[in-house]
CSV table of C-alpha atoms and ligand atoms in Angstrom, one decimal:
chain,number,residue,atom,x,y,z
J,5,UNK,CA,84.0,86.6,29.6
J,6,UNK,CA,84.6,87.4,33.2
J,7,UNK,CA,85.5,91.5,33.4
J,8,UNK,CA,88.9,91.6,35.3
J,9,UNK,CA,88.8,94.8,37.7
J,10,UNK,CA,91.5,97.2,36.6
J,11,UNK,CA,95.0,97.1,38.8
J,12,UNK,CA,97.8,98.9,38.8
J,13,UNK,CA,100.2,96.1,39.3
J,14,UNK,CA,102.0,96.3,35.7
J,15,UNK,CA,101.4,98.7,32.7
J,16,UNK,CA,101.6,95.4,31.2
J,17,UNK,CA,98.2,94.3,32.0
J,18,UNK,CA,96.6,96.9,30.0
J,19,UNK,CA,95.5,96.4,26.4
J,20,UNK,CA,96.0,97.8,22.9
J,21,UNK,CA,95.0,101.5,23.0
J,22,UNK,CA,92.5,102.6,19.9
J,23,UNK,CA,95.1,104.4,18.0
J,24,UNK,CA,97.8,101.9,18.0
J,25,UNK,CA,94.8,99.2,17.0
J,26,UNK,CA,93.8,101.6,14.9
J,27,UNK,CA,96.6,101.6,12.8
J,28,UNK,CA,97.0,97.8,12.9
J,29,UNK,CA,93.6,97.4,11.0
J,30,UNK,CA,94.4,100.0,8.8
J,31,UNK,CA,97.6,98.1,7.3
J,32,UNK,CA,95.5,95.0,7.6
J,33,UNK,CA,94.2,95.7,3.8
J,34,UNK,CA,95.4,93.0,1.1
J,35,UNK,CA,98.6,92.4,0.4
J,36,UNK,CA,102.6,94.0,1.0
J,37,UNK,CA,105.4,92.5,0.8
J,38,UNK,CA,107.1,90.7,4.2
J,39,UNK,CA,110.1,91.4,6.2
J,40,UNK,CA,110.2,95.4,6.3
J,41,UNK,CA,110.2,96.2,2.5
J,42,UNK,CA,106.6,97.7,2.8
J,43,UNK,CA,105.0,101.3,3.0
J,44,UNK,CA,104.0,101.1,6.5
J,45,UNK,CA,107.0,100.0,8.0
J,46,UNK,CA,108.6,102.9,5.4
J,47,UNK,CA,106.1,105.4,7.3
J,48,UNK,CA,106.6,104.2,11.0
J,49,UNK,CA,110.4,104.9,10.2
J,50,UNK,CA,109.9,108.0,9.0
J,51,UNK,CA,107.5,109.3,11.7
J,52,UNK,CA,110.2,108.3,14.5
J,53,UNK,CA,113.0,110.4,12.1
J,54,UNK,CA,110.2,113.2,12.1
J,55,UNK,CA,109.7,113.1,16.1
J,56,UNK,CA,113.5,113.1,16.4
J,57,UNK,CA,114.5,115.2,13.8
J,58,UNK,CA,117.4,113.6,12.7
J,59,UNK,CA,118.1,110.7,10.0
J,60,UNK,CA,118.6,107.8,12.4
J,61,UNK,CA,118.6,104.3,11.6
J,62,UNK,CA,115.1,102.2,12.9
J,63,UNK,CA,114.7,99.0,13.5
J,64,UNK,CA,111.5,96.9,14.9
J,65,UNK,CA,111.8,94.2,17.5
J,66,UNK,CA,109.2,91.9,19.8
J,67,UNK,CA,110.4,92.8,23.2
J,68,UNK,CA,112.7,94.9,25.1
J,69,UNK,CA,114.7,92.0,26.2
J,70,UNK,CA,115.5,91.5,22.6
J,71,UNK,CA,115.8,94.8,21.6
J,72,UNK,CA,118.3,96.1,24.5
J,73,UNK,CA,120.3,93.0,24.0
J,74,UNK,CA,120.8,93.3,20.3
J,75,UNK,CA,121.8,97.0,20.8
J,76,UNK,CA,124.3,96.3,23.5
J,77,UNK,CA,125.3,94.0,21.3
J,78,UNK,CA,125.6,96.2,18.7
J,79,UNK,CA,128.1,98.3,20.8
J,80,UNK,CA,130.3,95.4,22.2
J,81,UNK,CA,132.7,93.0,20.9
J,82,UNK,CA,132.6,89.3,22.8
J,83,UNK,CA,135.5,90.8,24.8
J,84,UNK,CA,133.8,94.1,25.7
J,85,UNK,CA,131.9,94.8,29.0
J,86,UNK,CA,128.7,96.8,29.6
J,87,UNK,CA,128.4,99.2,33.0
J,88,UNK,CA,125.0,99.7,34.2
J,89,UNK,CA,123.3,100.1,37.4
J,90,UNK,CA,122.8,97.2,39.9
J,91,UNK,CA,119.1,97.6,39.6
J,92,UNK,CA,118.8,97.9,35.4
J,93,UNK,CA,116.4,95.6,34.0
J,94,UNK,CA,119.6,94.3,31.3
J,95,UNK,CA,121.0,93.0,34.6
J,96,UNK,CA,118.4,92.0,36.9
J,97,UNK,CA,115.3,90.3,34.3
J,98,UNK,CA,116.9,89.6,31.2
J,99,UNK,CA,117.8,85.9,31.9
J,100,UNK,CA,121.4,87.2,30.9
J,101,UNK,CA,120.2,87.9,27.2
J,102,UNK,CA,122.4,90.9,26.7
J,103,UNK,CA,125.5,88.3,27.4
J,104,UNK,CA,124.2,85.7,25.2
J,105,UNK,CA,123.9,87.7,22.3
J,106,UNK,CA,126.9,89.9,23.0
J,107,UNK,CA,128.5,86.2,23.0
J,108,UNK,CA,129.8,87.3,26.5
J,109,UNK,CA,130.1,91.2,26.8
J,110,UNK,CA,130.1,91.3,30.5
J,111,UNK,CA,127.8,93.7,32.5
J,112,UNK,CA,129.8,96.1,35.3
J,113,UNK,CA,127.1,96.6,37.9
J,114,UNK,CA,127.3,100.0,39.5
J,115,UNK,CA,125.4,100.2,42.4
J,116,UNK,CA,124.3,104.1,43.7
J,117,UNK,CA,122.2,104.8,46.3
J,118,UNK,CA,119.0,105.7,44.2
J,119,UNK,CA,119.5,103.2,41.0
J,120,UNK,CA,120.7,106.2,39.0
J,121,UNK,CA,124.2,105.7,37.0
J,122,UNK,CA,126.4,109.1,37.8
J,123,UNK,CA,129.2,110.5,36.2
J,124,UNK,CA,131.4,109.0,38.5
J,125,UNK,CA,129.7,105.7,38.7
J,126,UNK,CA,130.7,105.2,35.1
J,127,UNK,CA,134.2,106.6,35.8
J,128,UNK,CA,135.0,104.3,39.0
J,129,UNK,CA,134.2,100.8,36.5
J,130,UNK,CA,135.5,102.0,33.3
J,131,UNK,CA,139.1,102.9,34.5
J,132,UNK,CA,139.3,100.8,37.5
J,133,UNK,CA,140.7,97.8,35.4
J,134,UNK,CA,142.2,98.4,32.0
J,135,UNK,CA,144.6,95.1,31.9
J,136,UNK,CA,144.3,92.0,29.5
J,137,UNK,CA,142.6,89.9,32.0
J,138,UNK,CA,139.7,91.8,32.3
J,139,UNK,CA,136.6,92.7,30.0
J,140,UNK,CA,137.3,96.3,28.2
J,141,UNK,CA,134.5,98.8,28.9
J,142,UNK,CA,133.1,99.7,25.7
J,143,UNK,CA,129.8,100.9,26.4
J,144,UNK,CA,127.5,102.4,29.4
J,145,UNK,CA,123.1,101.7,29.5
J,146,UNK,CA,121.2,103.5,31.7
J,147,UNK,CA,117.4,103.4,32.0
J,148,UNK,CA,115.0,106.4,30.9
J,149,UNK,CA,113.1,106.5,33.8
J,150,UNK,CA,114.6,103.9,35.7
J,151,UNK,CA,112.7,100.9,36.9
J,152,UNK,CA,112.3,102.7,40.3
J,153,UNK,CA,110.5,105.5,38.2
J,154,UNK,CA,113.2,108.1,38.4
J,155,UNK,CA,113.8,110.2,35.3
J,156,UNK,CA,117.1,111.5,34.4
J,157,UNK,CA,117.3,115.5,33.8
J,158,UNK,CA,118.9,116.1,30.4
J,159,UNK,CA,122.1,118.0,32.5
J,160,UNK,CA,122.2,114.5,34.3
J,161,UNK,CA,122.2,112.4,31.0
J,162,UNK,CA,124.7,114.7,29.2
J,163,UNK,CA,127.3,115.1,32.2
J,164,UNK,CA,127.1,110.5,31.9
J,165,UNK,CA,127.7,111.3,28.1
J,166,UNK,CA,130.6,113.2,28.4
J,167,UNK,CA,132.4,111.3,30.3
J,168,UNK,CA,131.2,108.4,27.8
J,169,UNK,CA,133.1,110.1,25.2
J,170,UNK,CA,136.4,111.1,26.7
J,171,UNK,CA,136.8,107.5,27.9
J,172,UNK,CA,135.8,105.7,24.9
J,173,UNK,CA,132.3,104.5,25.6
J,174,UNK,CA,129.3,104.5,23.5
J,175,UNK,CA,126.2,105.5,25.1
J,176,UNK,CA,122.7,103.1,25.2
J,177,UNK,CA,119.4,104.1,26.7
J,178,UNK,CA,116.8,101.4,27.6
J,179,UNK,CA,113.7,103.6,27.0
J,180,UNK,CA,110.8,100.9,27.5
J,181,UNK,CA,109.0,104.1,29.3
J,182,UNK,CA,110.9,106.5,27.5
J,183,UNK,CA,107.7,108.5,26.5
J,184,UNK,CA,107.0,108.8,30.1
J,185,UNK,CA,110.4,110.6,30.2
J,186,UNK,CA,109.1,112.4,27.6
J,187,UNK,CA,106.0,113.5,29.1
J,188,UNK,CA,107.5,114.1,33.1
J,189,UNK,CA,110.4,116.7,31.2
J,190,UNK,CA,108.1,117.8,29.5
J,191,UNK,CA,111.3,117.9,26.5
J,192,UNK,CA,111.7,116.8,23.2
J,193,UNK,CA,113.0,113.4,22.5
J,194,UNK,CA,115.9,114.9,20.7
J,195,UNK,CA,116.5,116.5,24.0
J,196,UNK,CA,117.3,113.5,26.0
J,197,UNK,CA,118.8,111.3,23.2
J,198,UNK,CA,121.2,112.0,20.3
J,199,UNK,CA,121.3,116.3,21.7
J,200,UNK,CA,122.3,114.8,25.0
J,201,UNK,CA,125.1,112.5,23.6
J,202,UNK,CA,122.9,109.0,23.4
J,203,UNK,CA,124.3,107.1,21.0
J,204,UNK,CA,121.1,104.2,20.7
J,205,UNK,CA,118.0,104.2,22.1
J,206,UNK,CA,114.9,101.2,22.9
J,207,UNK,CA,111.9,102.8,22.5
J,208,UNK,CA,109.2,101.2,24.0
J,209,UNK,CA,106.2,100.3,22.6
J,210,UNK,CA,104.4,97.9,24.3
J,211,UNK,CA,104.1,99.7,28.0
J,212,UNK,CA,103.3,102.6,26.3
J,213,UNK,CA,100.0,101.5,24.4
J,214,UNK,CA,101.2,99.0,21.8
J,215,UNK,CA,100.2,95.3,21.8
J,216,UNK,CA,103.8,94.7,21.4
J,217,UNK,CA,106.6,96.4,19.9
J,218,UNK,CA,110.0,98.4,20.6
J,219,UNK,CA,111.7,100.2,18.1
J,220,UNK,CA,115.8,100.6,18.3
J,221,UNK,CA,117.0,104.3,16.9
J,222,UNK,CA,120.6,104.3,16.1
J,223,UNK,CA,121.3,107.8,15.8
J,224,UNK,CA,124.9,107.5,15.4
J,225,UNK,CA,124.4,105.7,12.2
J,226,UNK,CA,127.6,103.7,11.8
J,227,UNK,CA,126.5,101.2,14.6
J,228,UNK,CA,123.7,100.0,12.9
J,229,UNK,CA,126.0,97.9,10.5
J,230,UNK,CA,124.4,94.5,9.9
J,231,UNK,CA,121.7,95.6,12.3
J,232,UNK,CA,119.3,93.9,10.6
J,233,UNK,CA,121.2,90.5,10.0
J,234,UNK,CA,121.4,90.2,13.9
J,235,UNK,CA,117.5,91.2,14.6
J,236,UNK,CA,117.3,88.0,11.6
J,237,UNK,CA,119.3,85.8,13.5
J,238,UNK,CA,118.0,86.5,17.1
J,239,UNK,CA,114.7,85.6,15.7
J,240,UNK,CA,113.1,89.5,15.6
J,241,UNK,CA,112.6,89.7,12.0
J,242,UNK,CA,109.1,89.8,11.8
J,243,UNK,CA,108.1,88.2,8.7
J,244,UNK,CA,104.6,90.6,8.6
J,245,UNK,CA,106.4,93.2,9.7
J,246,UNK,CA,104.1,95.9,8.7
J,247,UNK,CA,101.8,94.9,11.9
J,248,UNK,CA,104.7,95.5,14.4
J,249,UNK,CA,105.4,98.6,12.7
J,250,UNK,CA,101.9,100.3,11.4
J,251,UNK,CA,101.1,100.7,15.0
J,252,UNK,CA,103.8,102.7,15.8
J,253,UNK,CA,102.3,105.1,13.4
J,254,UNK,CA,99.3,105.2,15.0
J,255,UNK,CA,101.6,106.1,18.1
J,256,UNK,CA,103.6,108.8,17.0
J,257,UNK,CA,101.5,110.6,14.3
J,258,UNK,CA,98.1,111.1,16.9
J,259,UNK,CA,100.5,111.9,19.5
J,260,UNK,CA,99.3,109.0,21.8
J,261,UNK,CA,102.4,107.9,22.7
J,262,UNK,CA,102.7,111.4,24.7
J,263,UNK,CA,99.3,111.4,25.5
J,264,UNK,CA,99.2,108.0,27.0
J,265,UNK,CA,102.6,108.9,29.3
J,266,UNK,CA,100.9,112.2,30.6
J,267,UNK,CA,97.9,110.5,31.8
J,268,UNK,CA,99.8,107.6,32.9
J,269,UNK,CA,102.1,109.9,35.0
J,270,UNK,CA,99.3,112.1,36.4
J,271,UNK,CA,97.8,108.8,38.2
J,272,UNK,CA,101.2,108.4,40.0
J,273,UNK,CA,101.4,111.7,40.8
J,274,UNK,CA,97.6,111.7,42.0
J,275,UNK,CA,98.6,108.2,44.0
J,276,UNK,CA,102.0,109.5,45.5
J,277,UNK,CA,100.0,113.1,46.7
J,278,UNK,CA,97.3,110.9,48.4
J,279,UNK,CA,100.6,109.1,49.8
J,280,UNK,CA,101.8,111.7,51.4
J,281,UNK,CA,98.9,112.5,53.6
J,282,UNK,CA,98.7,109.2,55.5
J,283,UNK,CA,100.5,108.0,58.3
J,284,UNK,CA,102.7,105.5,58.3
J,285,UNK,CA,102.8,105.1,54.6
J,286,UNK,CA,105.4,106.8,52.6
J,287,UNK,CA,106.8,106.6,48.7
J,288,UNK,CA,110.3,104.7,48.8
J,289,UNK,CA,111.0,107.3,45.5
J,290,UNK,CA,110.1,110.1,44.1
J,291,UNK,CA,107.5,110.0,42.2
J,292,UNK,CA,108.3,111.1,38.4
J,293,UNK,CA,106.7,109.2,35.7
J,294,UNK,CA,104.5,106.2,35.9
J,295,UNK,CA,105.6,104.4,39.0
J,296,UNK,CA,105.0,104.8,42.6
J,297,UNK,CA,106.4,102.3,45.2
J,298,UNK,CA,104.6,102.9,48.5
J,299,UNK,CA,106.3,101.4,52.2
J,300,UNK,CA,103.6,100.6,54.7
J,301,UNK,CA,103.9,98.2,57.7
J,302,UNK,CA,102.9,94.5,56.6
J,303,UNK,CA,99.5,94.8,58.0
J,304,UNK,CA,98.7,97.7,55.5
J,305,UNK,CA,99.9,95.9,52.1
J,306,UNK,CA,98.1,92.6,53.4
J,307,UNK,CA,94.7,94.7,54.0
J,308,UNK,CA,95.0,95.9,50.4
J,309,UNK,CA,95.5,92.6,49.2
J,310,UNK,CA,92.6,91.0,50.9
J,311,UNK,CA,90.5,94.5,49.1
J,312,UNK,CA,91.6,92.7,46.2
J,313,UNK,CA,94.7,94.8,45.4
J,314,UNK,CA,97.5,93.1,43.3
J,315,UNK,CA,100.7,94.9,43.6
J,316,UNK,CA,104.7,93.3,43.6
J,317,UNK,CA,107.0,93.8,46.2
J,318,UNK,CA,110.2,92.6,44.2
J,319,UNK,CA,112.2,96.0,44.6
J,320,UNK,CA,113.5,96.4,48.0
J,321,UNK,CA,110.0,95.2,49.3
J,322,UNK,CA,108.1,98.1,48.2
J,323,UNK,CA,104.5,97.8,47.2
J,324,UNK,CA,104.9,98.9,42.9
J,325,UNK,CA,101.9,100.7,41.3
J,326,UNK,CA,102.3,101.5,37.5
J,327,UNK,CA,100.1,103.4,35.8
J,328,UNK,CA,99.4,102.5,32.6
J,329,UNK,CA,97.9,104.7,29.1
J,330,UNK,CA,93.9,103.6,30.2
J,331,UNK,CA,94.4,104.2,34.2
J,332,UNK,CA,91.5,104.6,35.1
J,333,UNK,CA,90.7,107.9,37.5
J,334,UNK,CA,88.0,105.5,39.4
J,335,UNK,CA,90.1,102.9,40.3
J,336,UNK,CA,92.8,104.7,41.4
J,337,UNK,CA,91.0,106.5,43.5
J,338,UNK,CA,89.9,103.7,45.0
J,339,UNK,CA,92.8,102.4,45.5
J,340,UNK,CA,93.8,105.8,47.2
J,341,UNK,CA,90.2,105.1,49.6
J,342,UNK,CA,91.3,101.9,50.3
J,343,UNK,CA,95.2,102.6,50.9
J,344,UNK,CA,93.6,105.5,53.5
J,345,UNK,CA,91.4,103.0,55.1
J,346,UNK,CA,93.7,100.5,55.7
J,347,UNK,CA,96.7,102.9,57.0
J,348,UNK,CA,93.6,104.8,59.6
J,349,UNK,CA,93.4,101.3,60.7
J,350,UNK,CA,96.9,100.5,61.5
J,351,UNK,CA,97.8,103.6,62.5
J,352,UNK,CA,94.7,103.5,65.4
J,353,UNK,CA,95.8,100.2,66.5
J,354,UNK,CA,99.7,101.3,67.6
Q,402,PLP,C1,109.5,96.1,30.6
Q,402,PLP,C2,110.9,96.6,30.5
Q,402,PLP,C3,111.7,96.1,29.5
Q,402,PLP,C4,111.3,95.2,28.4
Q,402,PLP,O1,110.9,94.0,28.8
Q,402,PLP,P1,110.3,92.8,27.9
Q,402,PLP,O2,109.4,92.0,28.8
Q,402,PLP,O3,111.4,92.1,27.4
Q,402,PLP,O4,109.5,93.5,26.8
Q,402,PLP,C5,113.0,96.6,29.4
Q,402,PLP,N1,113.5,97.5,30.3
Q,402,PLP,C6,112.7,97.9,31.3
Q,402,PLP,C7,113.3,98.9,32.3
Q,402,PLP,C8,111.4,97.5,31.5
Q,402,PLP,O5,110.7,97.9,32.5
């Protein structure tokens, strides 16, 4: 087969890292029984209680489309609404999922100037409408690190979850990089989730090493009522479930799930130095976990896409790179060669 060169256009186009696979052909030995009532899905629960330390409630899903969706919906009533930021993935790419299966919990779109939900963001769209013609607000998603790559500080998440609980609102955090929040605090996961006020949290799987997977960690246990007819009827019941959990035991026991975020991080951070040495290229955000969105003239991005460079420019025109858990050192810094040859040029020609 033809050997794809390595980009840094989506986490997603990496593969299955060895302990995740590891543990998938380890449970790949005879016969369990299906849908969840087996020892490895047991074990994958229990590790994620372990890493947490507390006695939360664990569930398995495909995607994170699925598995925000089914929390948020979770946390709503048909009537409900949802306040996020104007950039959150629940809002901008997935194809209205959290509505569909919230039967119509609308989503309050805060926008702030760096993607970030604040205190006050929250504040402004809970109470600004509290008559009967308009959606209640019943619960509040942000996104740890956002999809600009901007990590919320555990002061930042707990001043949202106050304000979450003197107005009412339960508190969901799309983590499909959580680990990489982990890894760029340098915290526990307790410390950014149920000890900061979280009330549910997606914990991805699949960006971070997995071949697919997100788990869902209800630590305030009374939400996850009937969690698992919903997953059922949304289609996420995995009948073989013990190969979209074993891997997550792999994950969490070896430690690769923090492993795999620090490296991924320290190639953004490598990337977003090399940045900052050029002229006429700068980051559109700081760099904090995995991502780095560089702004060059036109003439720059085109010359690293004609050097073979895939990259998207779907946020606010940036060029995204995302480092995924096998980044590898040489191509990025080749990329960073290439990147410096291409802004010399441009930056010669004015
Ligand atoms: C990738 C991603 C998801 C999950 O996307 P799926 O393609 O449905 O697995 C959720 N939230 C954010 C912020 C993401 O980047």
């Amino acid at each position: 087969m033809q050997q794809f060169p390595q980009q840094f256009a989506s986490d997603n186009y990496a593969g299955i890292c060895p302990q995740a696979w590891a543990a998938m052909e380890a449970a790949n030995q005879g016969h369990v029984p299906a849908y969840g009532d087996d020892v490895w899905t047991d074990r994958a629960a229990d590790a994620f209680r372990t890493l947490f330390g507390i006695d939360c409630e664990v569930f398995f899903a495909f995607n994170g489309t699925a598995a925000n969706s089914l929390a948020l919906a979770a946390l709503c009533q048909s009537y409900h609404s949802v306040i996020c930021s104007s950039s959150a993935h629940v809002e901008t790419d997935e194809c209205g999922a959290p509505e569909f299966f919230s039967n119509g919990s609308k989503l309050l779109v805060a926008s702030t100037p760096d993607g970030k939900l604040t205190p006050n963001a929250v504040r402004t769209l809970a109470t600004g409408r509290s008559d009967i013609h308009f959606p209640k607000p019943r619960a509040v998603t942000i996104t740890q690190p956002t999809e600009t790559g901007l990590v919320y500080s555990i002061a930042e998440i707990k001043a949202i979850s106050q304000v979450c609980r003197e107005l009412g609102l339960r508190l969901h955090m799309d983590g499909a990089r959580f680990a990489n929040a982990c890894a760029a605090l340098d915290c526990s996961p307790a410390d950014i989730t149920w000890k900061a006020g979280v009330d549910v949290l997606c914990f991805g799987g699949t960006k971070n090493g997995m071949a697919v997977g997100e788990a869902i960690l209800f630590f305030n246990r009374d939400l996850a009522l009937d969690f698992e007819w919903r997953c059922k009827q949304a289609g996420q019941l995995a009948s073989k479930m013990r190969f979209l959990a074993a891997p997550w035991i792999g994950m969490l026991e070896s430690g690769a799930w923090l492993d795999n975020a620090r490296h991924a991080n320290e190639c953004a951070s490598r990337l977003a130095t090399a940045v900052a040495g050029l002229e006429g290229v700068k980051t559109a955000y700081p760099v904090q976990a995995n991502a780095v969105f560089v702004t060059a003239p036109a003439p720059v991005l085109e010359g690293l896409r004609q050097r073979g460079w895939r990259f998207y420019t779907f946020i606010g025109g940036a060029a995204r790179f995302m480092f995924a858990w096998d980044a590898d050192p040489a191509r990025v810094t080749a990329l960073i060669g290439d990147l410096r040859v291409v802004a010399e040029r441009e930056a010669c020609l004015l």
